[in-house]
Short mmCIF file of C-alpha atoms in Angstrom, two decimals:
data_model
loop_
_atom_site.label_atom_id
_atom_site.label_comp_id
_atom_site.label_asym_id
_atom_site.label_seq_id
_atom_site.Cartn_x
_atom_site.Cartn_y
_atom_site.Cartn_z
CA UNK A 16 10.67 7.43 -7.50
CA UNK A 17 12.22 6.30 -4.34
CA UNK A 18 13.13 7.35 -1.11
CA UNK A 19 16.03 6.10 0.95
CA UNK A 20 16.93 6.41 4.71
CA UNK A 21 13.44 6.29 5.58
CA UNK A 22 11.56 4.64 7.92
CA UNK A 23 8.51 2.62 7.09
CA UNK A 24 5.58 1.51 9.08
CA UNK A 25 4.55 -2.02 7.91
CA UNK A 26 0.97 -1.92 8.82
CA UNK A 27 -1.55 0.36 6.10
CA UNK A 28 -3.68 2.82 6.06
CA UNK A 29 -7.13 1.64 4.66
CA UNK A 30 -9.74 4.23 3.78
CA UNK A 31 -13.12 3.52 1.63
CA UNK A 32 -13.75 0.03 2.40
CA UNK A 33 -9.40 -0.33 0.25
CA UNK A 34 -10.03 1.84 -2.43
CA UNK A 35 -7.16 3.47 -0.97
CA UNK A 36 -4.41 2.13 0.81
CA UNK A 37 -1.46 4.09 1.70
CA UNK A 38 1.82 3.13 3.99
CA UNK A 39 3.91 5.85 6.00
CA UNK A 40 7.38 6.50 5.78
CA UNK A 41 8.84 9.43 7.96
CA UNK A 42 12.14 10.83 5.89
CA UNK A 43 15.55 11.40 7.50
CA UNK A 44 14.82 14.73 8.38
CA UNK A 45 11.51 13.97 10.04
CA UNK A 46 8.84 14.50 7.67
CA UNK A 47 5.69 12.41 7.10
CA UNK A 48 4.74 10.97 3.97
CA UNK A 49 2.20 8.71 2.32
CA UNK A 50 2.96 6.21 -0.43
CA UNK A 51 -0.95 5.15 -1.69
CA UNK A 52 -2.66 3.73 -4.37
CA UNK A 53 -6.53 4.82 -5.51
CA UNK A 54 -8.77 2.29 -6.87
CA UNK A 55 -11.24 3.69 -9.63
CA UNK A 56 -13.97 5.87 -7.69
CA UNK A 57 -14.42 9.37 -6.38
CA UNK A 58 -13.34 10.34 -2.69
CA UNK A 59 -13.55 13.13 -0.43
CA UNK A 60 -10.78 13.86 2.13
CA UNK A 61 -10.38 16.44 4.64
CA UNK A 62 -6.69 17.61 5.42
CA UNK A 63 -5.35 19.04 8.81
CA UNK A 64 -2.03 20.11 7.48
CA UNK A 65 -1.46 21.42 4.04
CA UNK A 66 -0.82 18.29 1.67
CA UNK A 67 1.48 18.06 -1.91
CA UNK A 68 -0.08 15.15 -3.53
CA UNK A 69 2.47 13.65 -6.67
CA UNK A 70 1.35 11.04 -8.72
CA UNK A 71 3.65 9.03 -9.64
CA UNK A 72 1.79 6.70 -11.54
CA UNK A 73 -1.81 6.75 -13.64
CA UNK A 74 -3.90 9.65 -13.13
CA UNK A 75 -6.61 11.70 -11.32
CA UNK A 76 -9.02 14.73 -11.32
CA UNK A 77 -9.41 16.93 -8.37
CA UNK A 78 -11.40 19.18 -6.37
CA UNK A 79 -10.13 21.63 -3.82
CA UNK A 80 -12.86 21.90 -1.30
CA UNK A 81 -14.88 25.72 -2.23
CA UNK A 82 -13.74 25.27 -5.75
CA UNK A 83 -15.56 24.34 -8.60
CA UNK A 84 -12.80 23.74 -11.19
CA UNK A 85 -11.60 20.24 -11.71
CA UNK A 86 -8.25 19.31 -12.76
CA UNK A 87 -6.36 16.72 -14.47
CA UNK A 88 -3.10 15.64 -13.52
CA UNK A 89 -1.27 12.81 -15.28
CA UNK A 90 1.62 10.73 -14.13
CA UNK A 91 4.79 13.24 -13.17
CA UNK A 92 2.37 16.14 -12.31
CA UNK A 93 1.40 17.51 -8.34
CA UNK A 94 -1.15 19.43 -6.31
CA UNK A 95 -1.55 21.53 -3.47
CA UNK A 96 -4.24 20.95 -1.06
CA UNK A 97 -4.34 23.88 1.38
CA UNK A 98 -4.61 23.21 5.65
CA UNK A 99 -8.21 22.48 7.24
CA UNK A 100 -9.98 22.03 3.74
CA UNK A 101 -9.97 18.82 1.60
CA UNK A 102 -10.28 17.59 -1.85
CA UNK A 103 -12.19 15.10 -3.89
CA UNK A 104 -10.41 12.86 -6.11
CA UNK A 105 -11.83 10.92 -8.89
CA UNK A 106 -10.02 7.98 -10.82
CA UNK A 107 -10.73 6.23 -13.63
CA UNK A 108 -9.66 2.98 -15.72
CA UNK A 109 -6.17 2.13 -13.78
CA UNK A 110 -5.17 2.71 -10.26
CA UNK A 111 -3.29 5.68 -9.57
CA UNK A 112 -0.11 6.00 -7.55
CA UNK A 113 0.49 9.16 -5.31
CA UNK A 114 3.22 10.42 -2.66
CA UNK A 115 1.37 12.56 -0.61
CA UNK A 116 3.84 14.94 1.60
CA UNK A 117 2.60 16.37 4.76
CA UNK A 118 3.50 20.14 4.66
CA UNK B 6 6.35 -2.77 13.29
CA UNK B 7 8.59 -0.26 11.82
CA UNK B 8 11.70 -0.67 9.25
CA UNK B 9 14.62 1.76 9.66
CA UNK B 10 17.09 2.99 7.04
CA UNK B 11 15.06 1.98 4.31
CA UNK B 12 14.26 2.30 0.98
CA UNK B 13 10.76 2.72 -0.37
CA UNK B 14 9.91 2.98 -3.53
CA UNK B 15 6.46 4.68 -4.29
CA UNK B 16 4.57 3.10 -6.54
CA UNK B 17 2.95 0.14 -5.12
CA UNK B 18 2.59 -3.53 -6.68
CA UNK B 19 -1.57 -3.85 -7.59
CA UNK B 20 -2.59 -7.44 -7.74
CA UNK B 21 -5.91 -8.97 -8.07
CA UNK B 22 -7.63 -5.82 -9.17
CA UNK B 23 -6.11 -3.79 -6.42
CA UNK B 24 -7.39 -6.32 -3.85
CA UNK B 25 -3.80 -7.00 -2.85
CA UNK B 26 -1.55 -3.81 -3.04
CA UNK B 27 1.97 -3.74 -1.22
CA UNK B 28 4.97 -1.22 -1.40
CA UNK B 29 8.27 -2.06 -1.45
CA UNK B 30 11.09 -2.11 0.89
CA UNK B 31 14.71 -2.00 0.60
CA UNK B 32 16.36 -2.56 4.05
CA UNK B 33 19.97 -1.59 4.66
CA UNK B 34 21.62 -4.60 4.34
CA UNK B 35 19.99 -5.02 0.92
CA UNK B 36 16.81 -7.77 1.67
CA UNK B 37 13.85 -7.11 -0.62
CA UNK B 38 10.79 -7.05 1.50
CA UNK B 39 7.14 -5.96 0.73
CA UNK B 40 4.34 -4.01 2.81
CA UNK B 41 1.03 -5.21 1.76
CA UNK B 42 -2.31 -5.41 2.39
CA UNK B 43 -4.91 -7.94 1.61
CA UNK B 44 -8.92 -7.42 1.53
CA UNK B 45 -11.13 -9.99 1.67
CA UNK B 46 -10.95 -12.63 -0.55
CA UNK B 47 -9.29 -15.81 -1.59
CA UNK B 48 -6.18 -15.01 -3.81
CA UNK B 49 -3.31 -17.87 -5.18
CA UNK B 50 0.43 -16.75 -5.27
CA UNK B 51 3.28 -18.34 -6.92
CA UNK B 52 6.87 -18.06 -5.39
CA UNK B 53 10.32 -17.86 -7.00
CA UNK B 54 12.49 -17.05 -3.86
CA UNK B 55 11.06 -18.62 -0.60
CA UNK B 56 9.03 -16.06 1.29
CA UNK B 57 8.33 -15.18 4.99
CA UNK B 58 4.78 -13.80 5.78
CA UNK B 59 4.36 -11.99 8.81
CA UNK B 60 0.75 -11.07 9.65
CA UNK B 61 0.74 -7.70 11.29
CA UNK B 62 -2.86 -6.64 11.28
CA UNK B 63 -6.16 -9.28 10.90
CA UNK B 64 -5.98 -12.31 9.69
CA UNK B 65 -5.57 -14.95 7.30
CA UNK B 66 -5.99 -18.76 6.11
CA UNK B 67 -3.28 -20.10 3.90
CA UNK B 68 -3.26 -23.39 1.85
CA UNK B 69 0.88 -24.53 0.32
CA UNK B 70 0.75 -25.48 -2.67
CA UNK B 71 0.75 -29.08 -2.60
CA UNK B 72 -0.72 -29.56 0.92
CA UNK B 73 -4.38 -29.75 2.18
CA UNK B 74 -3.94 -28.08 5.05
CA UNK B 75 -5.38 -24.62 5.81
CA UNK B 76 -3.86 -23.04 8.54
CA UNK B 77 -5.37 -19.74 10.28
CA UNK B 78 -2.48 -17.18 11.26
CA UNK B 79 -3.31 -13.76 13.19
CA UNK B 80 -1.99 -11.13 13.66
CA UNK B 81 1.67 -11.61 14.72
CA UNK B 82 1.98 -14.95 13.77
CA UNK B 83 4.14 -15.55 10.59
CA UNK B 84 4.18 -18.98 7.87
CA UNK B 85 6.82 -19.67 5.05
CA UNK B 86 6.47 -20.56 1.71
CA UNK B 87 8.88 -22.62 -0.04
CA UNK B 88 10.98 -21.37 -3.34
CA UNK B 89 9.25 -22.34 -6.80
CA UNK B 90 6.18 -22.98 -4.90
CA UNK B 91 2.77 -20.98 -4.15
CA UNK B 92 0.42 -20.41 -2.07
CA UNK B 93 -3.59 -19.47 -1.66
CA UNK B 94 -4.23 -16.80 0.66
CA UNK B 95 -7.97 -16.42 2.02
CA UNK B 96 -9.34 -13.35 4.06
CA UNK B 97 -12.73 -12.69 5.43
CA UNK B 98 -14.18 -9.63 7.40
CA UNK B 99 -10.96 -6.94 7.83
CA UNK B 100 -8.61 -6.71 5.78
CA UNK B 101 -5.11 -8.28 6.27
CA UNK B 102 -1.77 -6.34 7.18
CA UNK B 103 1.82 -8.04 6.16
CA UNK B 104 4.93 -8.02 5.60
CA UNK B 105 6.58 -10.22 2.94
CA UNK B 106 10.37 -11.34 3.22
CA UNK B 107 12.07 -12.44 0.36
CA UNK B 108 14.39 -15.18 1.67
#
């Protein structure tokens, strides 16, 4: 997956010590996304905005915040993670890739 | 330091265990450049094309291959590495924000 006529900031995002790292890109038309990579482990993160999380490479579970299910998604697959609530998402074996999009 | 009229591609290059992960750029007039990030640590690199480093956030020692000198860069200072060469890369304390120019 790529994305073209974007613009790119070159310094990271670092969260949990660089279990994940992400770098922004704003799109042509404005909107914010994160390209990011999560190390093996299990992490909590709040959201502000609504967030569509794509992985686009390995794997994760996940957790919406007030839920108690936890679901798989595999390479090519997505989640919604509603405004003002969060997630926690565990990894295991290889790193997985995501494109989170700022809704 | 922002790229315009780029293209990104989303899943990131893991090295070293995920203690080096970078995304790459495409910029408009077709040079290969990557975004990366570097946690502490002391990490070797080999080169096919000659590279630029720009350090954009901490900072780094690096060692050429072939030289004894280690040479400290911060942040917005920037060191070369020849073609068919290589480098060791050494971080301590935060981690290290660059940019990577395929020359």
């Amino acid at each position: 997956m790529e994305f073209q006529n974007v613009t790119a900031t070159a310094k990271a995002n670092v969260y949990f010590d660089g279990k994940v790292i992400s770098h922004t890109i704003i799109t042509a038309d404005g909107a914010r996304k994160t390209l990011g990579v999560i190390l093996p482990g299990s992490y909590h993160f709040g959201t502000e905005a609504a967030e569509l999380m794509e992985i686009v490479g390995g794997a994760c579970e996940h957790v919406i915040d007030g839920t108690d299910a936890s679901i798989s998604i595999a390479e090519g697959g997505s989640f919604n993670v509603p405004a003002n609530s969060g997630f926690t998402i565990t990894v295991e074996g290889e790193p997985c890739h995501y494109v989170c999009s700022f809704l």
